[in-house]
PDB file of C-alpha atoms in Angstrom:
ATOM      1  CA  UNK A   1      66.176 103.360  81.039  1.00  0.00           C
ATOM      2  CA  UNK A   2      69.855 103.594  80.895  1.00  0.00           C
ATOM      3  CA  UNK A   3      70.056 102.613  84.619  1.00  0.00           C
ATOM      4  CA  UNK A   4      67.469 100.098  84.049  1.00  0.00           C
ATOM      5  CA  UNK A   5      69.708  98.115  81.597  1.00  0.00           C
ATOM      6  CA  UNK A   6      73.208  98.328  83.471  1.00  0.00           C
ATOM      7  CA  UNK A   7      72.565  96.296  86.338  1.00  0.00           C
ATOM      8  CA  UNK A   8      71.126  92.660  84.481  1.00  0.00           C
ATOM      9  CA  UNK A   9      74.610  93.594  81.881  1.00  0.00           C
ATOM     10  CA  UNK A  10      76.589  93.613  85.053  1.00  0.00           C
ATOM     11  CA  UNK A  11      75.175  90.576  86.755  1.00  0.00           C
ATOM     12  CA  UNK A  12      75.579  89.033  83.536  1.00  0.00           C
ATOM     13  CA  UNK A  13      79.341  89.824  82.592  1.00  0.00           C
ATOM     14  CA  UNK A  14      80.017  89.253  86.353  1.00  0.00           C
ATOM     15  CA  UNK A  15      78.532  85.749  86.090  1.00  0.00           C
ATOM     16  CA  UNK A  16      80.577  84.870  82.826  1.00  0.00           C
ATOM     17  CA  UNK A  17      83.796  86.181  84.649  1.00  0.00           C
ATOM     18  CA  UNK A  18      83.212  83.402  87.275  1.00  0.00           C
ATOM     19  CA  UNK A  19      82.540  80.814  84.875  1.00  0.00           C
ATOM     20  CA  UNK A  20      85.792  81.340  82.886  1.00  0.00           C
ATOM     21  CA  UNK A  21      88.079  80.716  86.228  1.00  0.00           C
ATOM     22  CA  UNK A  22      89.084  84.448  86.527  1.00  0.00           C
ATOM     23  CA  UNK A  23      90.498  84.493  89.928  1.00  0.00           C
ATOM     24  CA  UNK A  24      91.837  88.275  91.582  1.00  0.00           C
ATOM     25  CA  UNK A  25      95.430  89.148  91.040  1.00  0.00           C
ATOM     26  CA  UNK A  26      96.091  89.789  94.271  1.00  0.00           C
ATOM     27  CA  UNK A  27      93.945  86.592  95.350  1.00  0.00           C
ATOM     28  CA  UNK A  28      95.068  84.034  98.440  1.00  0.00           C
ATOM     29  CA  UNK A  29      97.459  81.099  96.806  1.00  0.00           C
ATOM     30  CA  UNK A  30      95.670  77.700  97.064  1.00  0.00           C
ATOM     31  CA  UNK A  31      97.079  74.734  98.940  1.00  0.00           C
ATOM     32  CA  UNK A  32      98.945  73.309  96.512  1.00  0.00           C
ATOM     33  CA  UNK A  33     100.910  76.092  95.968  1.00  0.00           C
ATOM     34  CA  UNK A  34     104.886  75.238  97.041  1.00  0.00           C
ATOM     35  CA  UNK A  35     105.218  78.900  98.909  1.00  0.00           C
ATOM     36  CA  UNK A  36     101.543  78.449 100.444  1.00  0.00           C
ATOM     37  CA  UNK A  37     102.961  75.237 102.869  1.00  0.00           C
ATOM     38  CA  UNK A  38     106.009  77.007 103.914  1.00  0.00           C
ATOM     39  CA  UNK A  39     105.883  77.990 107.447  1.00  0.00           C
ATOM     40  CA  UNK A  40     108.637  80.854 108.238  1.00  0.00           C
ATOM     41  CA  UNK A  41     110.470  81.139 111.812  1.00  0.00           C
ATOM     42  CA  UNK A  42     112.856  83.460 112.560  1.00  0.00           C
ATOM     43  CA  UNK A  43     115.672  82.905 114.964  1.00  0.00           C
ATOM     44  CA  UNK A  44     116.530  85.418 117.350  1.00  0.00           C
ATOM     45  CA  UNK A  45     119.613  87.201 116.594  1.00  0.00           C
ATOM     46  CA  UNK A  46     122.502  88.268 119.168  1.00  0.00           C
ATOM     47  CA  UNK A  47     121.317  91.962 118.975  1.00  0.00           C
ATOM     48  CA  UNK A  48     118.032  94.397 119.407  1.00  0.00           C
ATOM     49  CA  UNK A  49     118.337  95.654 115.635  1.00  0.00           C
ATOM     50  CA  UNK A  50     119.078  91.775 114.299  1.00  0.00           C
ATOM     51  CA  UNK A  51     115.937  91.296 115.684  1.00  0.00           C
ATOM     52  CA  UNK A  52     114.268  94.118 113.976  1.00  0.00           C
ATOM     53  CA  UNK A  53     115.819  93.338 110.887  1.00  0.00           C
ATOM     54  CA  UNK A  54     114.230  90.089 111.170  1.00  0.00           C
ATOM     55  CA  UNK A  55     110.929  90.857 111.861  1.00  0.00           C
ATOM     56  CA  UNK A  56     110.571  92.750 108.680  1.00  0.00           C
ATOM     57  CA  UNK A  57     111.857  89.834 106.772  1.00  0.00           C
ATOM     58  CA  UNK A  58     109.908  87.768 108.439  1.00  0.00           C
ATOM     59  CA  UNK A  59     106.748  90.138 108.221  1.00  0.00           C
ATOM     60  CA  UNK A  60     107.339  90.896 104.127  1.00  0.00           C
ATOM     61  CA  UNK A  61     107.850  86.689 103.768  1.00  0.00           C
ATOM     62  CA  UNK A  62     104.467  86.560 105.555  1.00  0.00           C
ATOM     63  CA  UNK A  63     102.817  89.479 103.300  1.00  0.00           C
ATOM     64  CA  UNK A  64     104.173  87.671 100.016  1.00  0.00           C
ATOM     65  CA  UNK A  65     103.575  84.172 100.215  1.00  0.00           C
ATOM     66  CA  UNK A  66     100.761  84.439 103.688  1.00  0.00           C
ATOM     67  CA  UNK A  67     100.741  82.598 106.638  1.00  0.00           C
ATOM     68  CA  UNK A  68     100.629  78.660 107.323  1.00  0.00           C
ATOM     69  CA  UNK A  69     100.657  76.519 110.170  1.00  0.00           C
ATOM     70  CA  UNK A  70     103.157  75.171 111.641  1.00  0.00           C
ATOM     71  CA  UNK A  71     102.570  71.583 110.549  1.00  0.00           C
ATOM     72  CA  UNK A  72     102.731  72.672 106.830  1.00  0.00           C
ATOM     73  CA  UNK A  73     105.136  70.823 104.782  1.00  0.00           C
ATOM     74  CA  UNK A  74     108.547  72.871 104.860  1.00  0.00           C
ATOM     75  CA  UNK A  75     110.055  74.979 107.391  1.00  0.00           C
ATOM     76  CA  UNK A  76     112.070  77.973 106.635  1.00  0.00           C
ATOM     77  CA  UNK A  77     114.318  79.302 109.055  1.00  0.00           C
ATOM     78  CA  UNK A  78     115.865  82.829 109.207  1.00  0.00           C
ATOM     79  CA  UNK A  79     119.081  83.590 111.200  1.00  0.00           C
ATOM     80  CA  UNK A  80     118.986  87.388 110.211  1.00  0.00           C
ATOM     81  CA  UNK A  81     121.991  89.844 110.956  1.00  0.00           C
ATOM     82  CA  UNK A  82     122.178  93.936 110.199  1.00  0.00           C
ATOM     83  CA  UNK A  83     125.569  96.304 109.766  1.00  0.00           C
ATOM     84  CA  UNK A  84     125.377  99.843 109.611  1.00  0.00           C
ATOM     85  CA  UNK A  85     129.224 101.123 107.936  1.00  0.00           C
ATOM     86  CA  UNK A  86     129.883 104.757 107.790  1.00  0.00           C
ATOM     87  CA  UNK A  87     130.689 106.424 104.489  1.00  0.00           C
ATOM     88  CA  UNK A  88     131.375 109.748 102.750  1.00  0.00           C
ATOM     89  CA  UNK A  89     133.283 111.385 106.027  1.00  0.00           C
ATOM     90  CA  UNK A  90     133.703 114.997 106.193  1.00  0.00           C
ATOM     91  CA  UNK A  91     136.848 116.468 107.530  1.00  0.00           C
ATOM     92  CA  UNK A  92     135.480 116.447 111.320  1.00  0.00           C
ATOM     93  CA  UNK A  93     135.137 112.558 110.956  1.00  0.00           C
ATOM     94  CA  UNK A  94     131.261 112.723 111.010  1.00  0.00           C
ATOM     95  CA  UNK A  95     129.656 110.063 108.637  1.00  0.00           C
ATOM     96  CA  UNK A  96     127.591 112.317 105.872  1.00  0.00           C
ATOM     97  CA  UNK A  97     126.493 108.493 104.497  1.00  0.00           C
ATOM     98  CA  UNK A  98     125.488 105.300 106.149  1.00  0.00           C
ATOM     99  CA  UNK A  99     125.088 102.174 104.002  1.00  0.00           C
ATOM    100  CA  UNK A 100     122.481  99.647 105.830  1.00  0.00           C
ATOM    101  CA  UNK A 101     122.886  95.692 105.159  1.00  0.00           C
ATOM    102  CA  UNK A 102     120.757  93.192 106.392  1.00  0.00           C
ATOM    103  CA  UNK A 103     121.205  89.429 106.092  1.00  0.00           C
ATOM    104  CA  UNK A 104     119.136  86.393 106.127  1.00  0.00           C
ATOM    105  CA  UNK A 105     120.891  83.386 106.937  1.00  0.00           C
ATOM    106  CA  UNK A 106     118.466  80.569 105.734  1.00  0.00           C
ATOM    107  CA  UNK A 107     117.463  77.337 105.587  1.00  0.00           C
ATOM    108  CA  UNK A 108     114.421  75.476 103.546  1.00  0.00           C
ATOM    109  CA  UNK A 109     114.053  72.170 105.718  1.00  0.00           C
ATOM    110  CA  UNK A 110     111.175  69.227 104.759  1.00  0.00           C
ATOM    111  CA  UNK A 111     109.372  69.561 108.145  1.00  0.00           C
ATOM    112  CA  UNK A 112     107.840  65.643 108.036  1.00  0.00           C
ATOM    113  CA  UNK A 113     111.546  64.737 107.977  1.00  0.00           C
ATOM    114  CA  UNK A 114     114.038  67.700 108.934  1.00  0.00           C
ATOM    115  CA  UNK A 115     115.666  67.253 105.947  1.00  0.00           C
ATOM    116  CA  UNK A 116     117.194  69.991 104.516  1.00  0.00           C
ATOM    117  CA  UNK A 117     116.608  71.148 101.030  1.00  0.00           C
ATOM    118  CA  UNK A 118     118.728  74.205 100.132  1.00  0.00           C
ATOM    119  CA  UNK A 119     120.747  76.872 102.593  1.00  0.00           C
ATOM    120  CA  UNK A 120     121.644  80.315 101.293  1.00  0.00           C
ATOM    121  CA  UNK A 121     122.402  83.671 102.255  1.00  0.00           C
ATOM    122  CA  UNK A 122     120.414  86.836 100.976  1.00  0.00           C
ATOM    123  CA  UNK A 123     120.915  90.015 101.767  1.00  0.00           C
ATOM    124  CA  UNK A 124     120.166  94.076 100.491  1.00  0.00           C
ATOM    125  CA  UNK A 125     122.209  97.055 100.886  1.00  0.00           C
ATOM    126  CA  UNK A 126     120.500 100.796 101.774  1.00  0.00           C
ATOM    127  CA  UNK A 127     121.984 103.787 101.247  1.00  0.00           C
ATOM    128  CA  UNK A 128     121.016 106.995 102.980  1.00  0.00           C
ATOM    129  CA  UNK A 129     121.902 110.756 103.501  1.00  0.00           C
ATOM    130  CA  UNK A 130     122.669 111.443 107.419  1.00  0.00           C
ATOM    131  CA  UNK A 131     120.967 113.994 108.294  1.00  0.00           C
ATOM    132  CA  UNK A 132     122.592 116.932 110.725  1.00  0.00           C
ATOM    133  CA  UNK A 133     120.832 116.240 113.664  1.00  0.00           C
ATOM    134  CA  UNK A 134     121.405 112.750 115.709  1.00  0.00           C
ATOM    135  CA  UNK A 135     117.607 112.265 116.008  1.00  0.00           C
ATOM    136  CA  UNK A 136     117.203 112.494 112.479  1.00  0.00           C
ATOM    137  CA  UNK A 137     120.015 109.442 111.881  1.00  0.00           C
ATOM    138  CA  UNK A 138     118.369 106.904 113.836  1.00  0.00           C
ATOM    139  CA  UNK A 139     115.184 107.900 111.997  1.00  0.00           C
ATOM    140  CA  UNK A 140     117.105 107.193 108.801  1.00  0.00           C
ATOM    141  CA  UNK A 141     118.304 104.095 109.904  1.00  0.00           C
ATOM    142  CA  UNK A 142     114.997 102.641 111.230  1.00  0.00           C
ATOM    143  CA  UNK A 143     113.960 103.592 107.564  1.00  0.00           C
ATOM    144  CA  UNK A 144     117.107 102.061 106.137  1.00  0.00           C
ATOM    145  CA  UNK A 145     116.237  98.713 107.866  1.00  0.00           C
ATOM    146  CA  UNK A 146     112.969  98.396 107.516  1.00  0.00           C
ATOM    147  CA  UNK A 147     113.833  98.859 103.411  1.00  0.00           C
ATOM    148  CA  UNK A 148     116.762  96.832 103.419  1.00  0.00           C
ATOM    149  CA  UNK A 149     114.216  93.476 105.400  1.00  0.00           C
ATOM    150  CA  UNK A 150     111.798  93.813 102.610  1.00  0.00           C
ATOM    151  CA  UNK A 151     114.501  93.893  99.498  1.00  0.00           C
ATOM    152  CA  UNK A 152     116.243  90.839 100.998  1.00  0.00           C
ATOM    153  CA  UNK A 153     112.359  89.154 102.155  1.00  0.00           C
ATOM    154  CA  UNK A 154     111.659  89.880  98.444  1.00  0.00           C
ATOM    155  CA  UNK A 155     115.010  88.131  96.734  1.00  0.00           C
ATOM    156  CA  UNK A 156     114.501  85.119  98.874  1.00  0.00           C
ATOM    157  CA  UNK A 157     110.984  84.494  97.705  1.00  0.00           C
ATOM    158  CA  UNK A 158     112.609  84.661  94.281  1.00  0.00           C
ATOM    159  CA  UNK A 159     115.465  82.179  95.513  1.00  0.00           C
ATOM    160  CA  UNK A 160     113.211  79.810  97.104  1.00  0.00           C
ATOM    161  CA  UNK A 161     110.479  80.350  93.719  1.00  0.00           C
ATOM    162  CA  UNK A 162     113.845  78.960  91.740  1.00  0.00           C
ATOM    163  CA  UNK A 163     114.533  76.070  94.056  1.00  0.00           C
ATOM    164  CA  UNK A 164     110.699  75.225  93.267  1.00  0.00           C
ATOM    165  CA  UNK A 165     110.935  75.258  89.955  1.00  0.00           C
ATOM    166  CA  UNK A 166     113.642  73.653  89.712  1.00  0.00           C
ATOM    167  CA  UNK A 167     112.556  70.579  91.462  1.00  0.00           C
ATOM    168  CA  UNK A 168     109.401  70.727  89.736  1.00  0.00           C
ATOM    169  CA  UNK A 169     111.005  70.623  86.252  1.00  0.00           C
ATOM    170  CA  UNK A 170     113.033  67.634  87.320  1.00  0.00           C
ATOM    171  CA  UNK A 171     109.770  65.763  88.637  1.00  0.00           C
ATOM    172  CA  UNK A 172     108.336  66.509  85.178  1.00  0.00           C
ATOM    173  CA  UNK A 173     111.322  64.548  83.214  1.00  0.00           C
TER     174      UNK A 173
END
């Protein structure tokens, strides 16, 4: 009976959740959304772990705000970079801890007119614990950047959110 009664109360409550606009959290943005008609390109970088570093930004941008043709309205463009600086040395001058930054050059540009709209620099900083065997710091370090690309891919989504809302307040003056 109990059974019975469930499934027309779910149809039902399912229907009325459709009706009231609910849309998934984690739903695809719509057209009109600003970050939606950004395409992202990443320039390549003057070495193998710039590159890396890159692709993770550009990966994370892709993951956050998805993926749109290149004729979409704006352009971003990534020149990332990546340092690795040595800290904490012990008294045989081996590094006990590595701090990881990784930079992302950028610029918004209006594609229809290669304007651009805003240039900035983001970047993250990773800290990690070298481990005793070399193996085990390049391991940390692949870690280290692939952390580092998705904190600065993440603060540049909130940069370019600002630039957005900014211009959008100013259009509704």
């Amino acid at each position: 009976m109990m059974r019975a009664l469930f499934i027309p109360f779910a149809l039902l409550v399912s229907g009325g959740l459709t009706a009231c606009g609910f849309s998934p959290m984690h739903a695809t943005a719509d057209a009109e959304a600003p970050l939606a008609n950004m395409n992202v390109q990443m320039e390549k970088g003057p070495s193998v772990v710039d590159n890396q570093a890159g692709f993770f930004v550009t990966q994370r941008l892709r993951d956050r705000i998805g993926v749109s043709p290149e004729t979409s309205l704006y352009t971003l463009n990534i020149e990332p970079s990546y340092r690795r600086a040595r800290l904490g040395l012990t008294v045989g001058d081996v590094a006990s801890r590595y701090d990881i930054t990784v930079t992302a050059k950028w610029d918004l540009i209006e594609t229809a007119t290669g304007k651009s709209l805003k240039k900035g620099r983001t970047s993250s900083i990773v800290t990690f614990g070298a481990p005793s065997g070399p193996y085990g710091v390049i391991t940390a370090d692949n870690v280290g950047v692939e952390q580092a690309a998705r904190e600065t891919a993440d603060k540049l989504v909130v940069e370019i959110a600002k630039l957005y809302a900014k211009k959008k307040s100013r259009s509704e003056k």
